[in-house]
mmCIF file of C-alpha atoms and ligand atoms in Angstrom:
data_model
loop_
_atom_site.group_PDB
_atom_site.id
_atom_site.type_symbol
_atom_site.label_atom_id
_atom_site.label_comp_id
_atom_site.label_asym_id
_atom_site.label_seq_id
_atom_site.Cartn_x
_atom_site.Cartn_y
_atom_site.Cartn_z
ATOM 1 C CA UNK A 222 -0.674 -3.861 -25.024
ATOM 2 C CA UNK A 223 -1.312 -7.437 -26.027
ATOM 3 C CA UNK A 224 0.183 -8.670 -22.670
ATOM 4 C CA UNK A 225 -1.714 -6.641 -20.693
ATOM 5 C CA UNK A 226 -4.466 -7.655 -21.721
ATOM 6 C CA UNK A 227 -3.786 -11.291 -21.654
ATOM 7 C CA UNK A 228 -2.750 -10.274 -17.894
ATOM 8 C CA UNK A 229 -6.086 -9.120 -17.430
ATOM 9 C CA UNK A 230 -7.545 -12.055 -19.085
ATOM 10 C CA UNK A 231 -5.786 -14.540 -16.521
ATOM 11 C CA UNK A 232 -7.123 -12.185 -13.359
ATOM 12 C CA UNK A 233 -11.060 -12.304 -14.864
ATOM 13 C CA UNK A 234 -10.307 -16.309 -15.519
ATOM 14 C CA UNK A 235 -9.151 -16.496 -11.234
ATOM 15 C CA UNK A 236 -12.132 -14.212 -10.363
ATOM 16 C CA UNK A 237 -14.585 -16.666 -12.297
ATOM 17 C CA UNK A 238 -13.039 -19.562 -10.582
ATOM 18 C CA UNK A 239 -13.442 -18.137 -7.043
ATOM 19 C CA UNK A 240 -17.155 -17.346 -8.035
ATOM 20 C CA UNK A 241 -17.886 -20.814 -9.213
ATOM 21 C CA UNK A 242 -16.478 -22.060 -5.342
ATOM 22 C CA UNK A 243 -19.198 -19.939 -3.760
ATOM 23 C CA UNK A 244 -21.816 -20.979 -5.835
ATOM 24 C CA UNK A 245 -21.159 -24.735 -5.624
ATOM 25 C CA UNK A 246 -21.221 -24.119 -1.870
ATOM 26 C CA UNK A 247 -24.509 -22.743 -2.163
ATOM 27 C CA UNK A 248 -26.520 -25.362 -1.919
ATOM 28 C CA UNK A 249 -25.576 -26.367 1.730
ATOM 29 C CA UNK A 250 -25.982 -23.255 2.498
ATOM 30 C CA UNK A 251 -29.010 -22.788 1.726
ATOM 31 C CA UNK A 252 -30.694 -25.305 3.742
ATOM 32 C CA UNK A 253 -29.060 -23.993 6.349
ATOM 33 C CA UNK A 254 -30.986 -21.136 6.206
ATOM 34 C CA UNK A 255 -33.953 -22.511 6.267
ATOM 35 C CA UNK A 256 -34.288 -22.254 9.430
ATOM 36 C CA UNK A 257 -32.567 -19.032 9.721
ATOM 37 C CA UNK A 258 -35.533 -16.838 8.045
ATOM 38 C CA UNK A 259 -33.319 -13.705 8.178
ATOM 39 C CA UNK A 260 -32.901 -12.411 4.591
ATOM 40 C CA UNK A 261 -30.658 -9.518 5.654
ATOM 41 C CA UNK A 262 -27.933 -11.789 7.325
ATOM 42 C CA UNK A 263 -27.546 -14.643 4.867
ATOM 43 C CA UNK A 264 -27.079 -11.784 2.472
ATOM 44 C CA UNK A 265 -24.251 -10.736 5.039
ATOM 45 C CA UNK A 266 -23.012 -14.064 4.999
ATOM 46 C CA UNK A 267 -22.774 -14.343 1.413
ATOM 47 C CA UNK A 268 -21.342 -10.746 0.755
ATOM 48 C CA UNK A 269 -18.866 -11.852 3.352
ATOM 49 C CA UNK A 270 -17.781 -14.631 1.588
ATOM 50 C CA UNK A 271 -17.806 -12.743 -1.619
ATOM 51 C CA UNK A 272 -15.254 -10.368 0.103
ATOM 52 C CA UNK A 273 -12.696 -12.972 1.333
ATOM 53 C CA UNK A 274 -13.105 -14.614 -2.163
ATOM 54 C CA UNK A 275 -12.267 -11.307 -3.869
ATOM 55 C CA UNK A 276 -9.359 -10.937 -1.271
ATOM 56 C CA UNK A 277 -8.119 -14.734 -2.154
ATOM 57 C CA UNK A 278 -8.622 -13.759 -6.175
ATOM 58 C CA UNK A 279 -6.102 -10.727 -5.407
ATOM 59 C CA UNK A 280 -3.810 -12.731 -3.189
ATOM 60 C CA UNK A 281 -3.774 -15.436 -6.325
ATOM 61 C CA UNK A 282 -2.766 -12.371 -8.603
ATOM 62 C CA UNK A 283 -0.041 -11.334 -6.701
ATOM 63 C CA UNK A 284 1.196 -15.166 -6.309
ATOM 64 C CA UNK A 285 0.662 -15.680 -9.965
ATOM 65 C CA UNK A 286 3.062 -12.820 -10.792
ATOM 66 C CA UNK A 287 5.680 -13.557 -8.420
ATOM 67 C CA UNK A 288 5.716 -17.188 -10.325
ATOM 68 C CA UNK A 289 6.395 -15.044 -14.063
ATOM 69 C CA UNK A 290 8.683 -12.372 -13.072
ATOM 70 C CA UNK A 291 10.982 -11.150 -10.588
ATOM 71 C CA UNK A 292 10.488 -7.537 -11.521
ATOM 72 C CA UNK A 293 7.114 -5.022 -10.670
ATOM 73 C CA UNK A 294 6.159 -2.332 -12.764
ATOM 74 C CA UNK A 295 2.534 -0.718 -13.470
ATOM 75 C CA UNK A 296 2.088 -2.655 -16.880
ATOM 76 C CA UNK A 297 1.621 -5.994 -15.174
ATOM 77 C CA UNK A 298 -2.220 -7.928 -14.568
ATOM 78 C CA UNK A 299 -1.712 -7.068 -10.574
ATOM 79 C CA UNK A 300 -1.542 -3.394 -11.225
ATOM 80 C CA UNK A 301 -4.303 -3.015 -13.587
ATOM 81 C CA UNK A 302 -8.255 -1.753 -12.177
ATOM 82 C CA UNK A 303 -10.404 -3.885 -12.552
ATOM 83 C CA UNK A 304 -13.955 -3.401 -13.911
ATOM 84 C CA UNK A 305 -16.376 -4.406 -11.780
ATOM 85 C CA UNK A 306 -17.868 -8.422 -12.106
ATOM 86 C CA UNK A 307 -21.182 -9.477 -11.684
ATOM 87 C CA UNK A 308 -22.103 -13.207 -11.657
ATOM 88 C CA UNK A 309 -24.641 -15.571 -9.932
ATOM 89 C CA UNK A 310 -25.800 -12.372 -8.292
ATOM 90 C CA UNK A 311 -22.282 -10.955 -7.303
ATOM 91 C CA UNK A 312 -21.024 -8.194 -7.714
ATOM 92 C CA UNK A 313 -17.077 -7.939 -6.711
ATOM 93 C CA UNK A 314 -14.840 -4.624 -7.516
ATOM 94 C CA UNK A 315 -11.234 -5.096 -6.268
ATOM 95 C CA UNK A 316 -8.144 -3.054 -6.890
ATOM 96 C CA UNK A 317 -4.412 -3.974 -6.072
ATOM 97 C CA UNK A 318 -1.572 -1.559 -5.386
ATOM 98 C CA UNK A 319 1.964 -1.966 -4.478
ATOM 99 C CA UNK A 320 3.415 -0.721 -1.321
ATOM 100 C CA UNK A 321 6.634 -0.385 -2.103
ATOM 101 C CA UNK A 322 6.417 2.308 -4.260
ATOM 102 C CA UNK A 323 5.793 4.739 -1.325
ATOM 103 C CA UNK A 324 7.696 6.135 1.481
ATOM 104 C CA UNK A 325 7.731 3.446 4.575
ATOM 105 C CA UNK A 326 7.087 5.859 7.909
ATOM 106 C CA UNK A 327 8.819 3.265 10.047
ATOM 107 C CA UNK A 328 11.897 3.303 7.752
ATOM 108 C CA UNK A 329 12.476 6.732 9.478
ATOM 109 C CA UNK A 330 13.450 4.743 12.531
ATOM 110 C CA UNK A 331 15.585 1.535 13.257
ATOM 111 C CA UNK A 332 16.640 -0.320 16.372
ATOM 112 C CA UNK A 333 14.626 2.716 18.156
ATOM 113 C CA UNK A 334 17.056 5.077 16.358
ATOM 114 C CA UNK A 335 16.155 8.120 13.756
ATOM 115 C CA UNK A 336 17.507 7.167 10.263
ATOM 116 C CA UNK A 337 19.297 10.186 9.266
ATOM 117 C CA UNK A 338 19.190 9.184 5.507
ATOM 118 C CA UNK A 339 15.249 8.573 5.596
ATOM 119 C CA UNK A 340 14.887 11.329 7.566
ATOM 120 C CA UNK A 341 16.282 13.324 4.913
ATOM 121 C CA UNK A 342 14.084 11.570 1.988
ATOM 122 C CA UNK A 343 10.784 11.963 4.197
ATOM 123 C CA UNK A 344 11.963 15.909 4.372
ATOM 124 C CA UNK A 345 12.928 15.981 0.827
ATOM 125 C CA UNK A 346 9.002 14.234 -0.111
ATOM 126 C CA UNK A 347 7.463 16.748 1.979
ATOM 127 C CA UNK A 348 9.221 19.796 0.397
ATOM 128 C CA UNK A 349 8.210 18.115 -3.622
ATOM 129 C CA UNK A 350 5.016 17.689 -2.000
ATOM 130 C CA UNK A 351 4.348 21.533 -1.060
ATOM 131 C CA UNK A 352 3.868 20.210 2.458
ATOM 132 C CA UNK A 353 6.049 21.579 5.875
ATOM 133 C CA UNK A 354 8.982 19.850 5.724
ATOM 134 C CA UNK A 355 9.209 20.159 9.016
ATOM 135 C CA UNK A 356 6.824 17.610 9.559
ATOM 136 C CA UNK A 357 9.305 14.783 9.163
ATOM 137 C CA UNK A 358 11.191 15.647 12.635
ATOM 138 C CA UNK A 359 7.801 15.694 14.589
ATOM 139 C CA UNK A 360 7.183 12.505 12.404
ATOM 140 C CA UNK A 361 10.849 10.811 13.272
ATOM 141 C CA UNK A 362 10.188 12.448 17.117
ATOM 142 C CA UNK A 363 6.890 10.417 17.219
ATOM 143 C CA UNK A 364 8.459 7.018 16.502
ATOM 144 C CA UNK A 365 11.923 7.510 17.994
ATOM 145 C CA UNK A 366 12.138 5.570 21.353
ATOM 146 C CA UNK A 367 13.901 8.243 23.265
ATOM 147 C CA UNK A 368 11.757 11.450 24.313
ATOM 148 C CA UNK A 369 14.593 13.997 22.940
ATOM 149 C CA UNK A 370 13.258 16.568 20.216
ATOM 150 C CA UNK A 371 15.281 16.028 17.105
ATOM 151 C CA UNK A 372 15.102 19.703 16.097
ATOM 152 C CA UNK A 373 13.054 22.534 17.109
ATOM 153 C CA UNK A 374 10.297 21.079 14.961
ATOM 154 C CA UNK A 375 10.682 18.102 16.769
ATOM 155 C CA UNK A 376 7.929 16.922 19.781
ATOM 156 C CA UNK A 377 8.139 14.369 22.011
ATOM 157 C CA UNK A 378 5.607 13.655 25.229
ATOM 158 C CA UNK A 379 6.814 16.797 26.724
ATOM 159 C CA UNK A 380 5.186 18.903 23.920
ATOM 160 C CA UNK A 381 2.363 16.336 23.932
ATOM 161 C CA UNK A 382 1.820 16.726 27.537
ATOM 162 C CA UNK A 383 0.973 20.609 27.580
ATOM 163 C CA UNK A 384 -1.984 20.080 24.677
ATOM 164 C CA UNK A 385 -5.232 20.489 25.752
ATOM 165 C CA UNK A 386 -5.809 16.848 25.078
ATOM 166 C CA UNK A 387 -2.463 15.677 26.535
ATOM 167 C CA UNK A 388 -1.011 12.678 25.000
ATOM 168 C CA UNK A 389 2.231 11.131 24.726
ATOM 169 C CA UNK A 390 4.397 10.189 21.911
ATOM 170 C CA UNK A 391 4.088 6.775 20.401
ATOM 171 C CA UNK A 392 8.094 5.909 20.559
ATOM 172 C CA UNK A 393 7.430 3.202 18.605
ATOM 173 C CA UNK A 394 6.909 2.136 14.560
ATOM 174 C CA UNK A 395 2.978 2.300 13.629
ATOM 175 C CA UNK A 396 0.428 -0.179 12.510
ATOM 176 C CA UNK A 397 -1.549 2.584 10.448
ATOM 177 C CA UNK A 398 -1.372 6.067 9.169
ATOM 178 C CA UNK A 399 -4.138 7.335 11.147
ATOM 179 C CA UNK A 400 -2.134 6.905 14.183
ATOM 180 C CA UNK A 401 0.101 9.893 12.852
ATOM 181 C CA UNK A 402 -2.471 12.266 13.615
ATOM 182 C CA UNK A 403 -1.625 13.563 17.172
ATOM 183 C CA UNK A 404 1.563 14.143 15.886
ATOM 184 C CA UNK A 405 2.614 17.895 15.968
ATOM 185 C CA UNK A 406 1.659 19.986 12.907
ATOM 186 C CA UNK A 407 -0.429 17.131 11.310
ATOM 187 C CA UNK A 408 -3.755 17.575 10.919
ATOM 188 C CA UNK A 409 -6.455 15.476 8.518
ATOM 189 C CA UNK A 410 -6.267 17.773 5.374
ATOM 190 C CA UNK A 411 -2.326 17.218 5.262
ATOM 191 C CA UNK A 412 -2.508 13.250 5.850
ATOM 192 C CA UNK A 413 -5.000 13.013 3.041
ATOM 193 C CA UNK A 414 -2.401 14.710 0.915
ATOM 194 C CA UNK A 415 0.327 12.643 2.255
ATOM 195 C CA UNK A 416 -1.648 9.258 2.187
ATOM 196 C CA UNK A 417 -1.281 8.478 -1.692
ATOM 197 C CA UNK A 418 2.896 8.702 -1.261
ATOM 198 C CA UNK A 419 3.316 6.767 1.987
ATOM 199 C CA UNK A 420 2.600 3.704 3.588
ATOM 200 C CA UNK A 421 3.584 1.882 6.953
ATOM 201 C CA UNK A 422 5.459 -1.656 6.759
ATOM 202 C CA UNK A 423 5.935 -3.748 9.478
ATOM 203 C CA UNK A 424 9.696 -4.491 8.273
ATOM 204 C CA UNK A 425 12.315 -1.813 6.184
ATOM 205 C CA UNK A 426 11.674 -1.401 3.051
ATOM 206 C CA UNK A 427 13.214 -0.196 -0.512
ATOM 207 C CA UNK A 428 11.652 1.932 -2.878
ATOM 208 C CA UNK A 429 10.331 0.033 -6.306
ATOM 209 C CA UNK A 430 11.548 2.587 -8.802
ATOM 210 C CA UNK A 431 9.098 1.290 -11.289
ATOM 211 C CA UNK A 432 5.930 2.162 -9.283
ATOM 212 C CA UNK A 433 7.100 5.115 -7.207
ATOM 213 C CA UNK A 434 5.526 8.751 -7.823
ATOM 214 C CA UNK A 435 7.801 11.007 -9.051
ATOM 215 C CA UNK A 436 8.010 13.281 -5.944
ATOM 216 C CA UNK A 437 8.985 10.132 -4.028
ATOM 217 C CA UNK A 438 11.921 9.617 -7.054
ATOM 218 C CA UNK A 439 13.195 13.181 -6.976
ATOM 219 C CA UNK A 440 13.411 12.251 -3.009
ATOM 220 C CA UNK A 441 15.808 9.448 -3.075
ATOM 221 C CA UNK A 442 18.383 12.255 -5.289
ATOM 222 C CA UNK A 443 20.355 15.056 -4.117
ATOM 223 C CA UNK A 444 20.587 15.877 -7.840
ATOM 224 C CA UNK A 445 17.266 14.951 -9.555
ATOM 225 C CA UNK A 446 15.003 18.208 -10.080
ATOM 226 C CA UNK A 447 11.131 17.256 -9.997
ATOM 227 C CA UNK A 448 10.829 17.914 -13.629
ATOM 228 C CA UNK A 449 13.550 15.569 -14.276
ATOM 229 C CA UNK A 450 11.700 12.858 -11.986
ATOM 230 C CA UNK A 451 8.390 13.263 -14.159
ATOM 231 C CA UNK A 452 10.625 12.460 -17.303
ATOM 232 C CA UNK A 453 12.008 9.770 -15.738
ATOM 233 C CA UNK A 454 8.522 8.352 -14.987
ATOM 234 C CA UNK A 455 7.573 9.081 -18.226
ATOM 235 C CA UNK A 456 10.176 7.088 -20.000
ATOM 236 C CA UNK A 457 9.408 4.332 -17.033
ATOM 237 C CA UNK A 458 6.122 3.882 -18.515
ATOM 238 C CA UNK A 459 7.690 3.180 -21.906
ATOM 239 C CA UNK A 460 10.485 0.812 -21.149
ATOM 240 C CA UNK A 461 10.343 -0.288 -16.917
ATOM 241 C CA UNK A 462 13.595 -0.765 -15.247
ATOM 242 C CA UNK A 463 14.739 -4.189 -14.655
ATOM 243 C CA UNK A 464 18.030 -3.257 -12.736
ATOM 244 C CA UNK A 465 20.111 -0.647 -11.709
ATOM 245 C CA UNK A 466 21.903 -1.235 -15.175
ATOM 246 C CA UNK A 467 18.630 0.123 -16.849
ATOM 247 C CA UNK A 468 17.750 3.145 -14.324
ATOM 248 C CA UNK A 469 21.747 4.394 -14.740
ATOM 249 C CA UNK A 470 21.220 4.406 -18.544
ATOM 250 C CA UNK A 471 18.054 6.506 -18.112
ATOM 251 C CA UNK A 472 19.504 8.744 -16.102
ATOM 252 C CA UNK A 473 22.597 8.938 -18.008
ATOM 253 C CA UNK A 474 25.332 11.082 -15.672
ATOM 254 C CA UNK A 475 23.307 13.910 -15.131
ATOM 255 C CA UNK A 476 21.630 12.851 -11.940
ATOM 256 C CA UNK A 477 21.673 9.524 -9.487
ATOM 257 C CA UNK A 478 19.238 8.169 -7.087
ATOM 258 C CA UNK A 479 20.379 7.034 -3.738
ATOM 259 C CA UNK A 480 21.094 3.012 -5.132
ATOM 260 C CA UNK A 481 20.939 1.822 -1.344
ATOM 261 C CA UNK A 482 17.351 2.929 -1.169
ATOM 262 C CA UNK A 483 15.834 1.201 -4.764
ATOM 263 C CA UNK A 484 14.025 -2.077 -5.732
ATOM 264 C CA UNK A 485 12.579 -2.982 -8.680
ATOM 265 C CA UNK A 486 10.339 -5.659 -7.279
ATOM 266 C CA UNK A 487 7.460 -5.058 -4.451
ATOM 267 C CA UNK A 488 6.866 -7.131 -1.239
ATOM 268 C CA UNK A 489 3.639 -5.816 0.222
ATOM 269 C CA UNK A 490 0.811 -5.340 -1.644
ATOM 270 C CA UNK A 491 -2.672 -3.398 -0.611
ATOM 271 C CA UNK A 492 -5.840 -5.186 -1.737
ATOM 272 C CA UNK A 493 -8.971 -3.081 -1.633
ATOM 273 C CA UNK A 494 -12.367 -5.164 -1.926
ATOM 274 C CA UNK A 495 -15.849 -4.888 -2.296
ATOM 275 C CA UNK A 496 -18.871 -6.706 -2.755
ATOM 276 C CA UNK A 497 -22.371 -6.630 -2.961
ATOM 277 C CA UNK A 498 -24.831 -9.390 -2.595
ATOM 278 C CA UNK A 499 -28.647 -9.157 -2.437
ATOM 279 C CA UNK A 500 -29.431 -5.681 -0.164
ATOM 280 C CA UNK A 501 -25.894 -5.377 1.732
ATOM 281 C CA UNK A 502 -22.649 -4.074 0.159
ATOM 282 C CA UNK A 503 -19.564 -4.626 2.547
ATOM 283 C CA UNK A 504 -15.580 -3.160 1.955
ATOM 284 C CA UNK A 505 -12.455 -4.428 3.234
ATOM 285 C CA UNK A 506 -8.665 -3.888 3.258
ATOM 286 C CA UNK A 507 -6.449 -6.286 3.375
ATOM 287 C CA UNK A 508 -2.238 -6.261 3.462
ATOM 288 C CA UNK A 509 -0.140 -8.945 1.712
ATOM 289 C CA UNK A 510 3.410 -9.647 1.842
ATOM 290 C CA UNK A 511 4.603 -11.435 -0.569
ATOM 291 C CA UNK A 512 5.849 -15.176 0.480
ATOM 292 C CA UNK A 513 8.012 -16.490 -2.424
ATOM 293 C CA UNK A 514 6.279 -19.208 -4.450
ATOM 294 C CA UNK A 515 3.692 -19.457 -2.044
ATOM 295 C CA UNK A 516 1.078 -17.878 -0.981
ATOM 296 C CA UNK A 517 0.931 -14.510 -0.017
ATOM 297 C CA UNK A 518 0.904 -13.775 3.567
ATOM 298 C CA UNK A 519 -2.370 -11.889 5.153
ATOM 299 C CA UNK A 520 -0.227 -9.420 7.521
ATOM 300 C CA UNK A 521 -3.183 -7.306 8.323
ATOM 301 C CA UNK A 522 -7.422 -6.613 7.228
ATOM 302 C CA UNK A 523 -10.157 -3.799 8.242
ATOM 303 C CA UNK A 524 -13.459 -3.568 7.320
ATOM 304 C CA UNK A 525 -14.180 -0.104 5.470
HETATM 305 CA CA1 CA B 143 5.978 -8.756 -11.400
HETATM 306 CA CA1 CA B 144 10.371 9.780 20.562
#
């Protein structure tokens, strides 16, 4: 408890730092406006620099923890909400979470190729999920590069073709979830439910065992029951894993997870931002990979 909240001491310390920036640069700023006269966008200005300062604060977070540890887990500064802070007129609300600890869509296909094994975890998430299983071949059919139905519950342009609002299949990894909504059997009410245990990478990833849900953890087993993945999350929260050394002892020789597919450190981080200055609030999203000891790289951002 004590080092968390020394954690979240160090990530108020960074905000306060990148708030003092922006105020020193005030003062230029301000005669620039002068002639301006347009209340409404210098507060636009400033909220927008509030955001990318916010952004920079979590992108310093993330940096800072790669320099103490090589291991991620839901204990750490990074992973911990932050109450909102209001200073010099401010006020900045950002949260950080991990992307690794969800199921990467485009791992379902590589080189163009459905992944059999992901294919079967994305099936297997679905099912703990209460959601159509099914949904994974349409998913895999949707990114594959050929136009060959994996299954019956497959679809490729042919199926997309005859819809009253033809389309054709992507064939290719996606950018963003949303673009998973033509896809056959999808509709907005199942993405929201699917949105909190999935994510799309630009690059393969692994599956941080220490921030994963346990749906997602009963996935990556042949031989883990869903009850048995909440106990294992449970007992996650009390002691993370640091290796596979400390995962096997957990799950003694009852059950195994799929070793191939498991980290225990995350790469890509989602930063979620806002800020408010004077009348305007503004929201963005931003996503960083992690860039060994240096600063995180910006791989993506959208205004919300
Ligand atoms: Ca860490
Ligand atoms: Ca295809």
């Amino acid at each position: 408890m004590m080092k968390r909240q020394r954690g979240a001491a160090v990530v108020v310390a960074m905000l306060i730092v990148a708030l003092a920036a922006i105020a020193a640069s005030q003062f230029s700023f301000r005669t620039n406006i002068q002639w301006r006269k347009l209340e409404n966008a210098a507060d636009l200005d400033q909220a927008r620099w509030v955001l990318r300062a916010a952004e920079q604060w979590a992108a310093a977070v993330i940096l800072d923890d790669s320099l103490q540890n090589s291991v991620d887990h839901l204990g750490e500064a990074w992973a911990q909400d932050m109450p909102p802070v209001e200073a010099e007129g401010y006020r900045i609300a950002g949260r950080i979470v991990d992307q690794d600890g969800r199921f990467n869509i485009n791992n379902l296909v590589r080189s163009g190729r459905v992944d059999t094994t992901q294919l079967t975890i994305f099936r297997r998430l679905l099912a703990n999920l209460h959601l159509p299983p099914e949904l994974a071949d349409a998913v895999a059919d949707w990114l594959d590069a050929d136009d060959e139905p994996i299954s019956q519950a497959g679809a490729e342009s042919e199926y997309y073709r005859q819809l009253s609002e033809p389309v054709s299949a992507a064939n290719r990894a996606v950018v963003n979830l949303n673009e998973l909504l033509p896809v056959r059997g999808m509709n907005e009410k199942l993405l929201s439910q699917l949105r909190p245990y999935v994510t799309v990478l630009p690059a393969f990833s692994r599956v941080n065992v220490n921030t994963a849900a346990p749906e997602l953890l009963a996935a990556l087993s042949d031989n883990l029951a869903l009850a048995d993945a909440y106990a294992l999350a449970a007992q996650r929260d009390k002691a993370y894993f640091r290796n596979l050394g400390d995962l096997r002892n957990v799950l003694g020789n009852r059950a195994s997870l799929d070793e191939r597919q498991v980290a225990f450190s995350s790469q890509y981080f989602l930063v979620t931002a806002h800020a408010r200055y004077g009348r305007i609030a503004l929201g963005d999203q931003a996503l960083f990979q992690r860039n060994g000891r240096n600063f995180p790289n910006l791989i993506w951002r959208v205004a919300l």
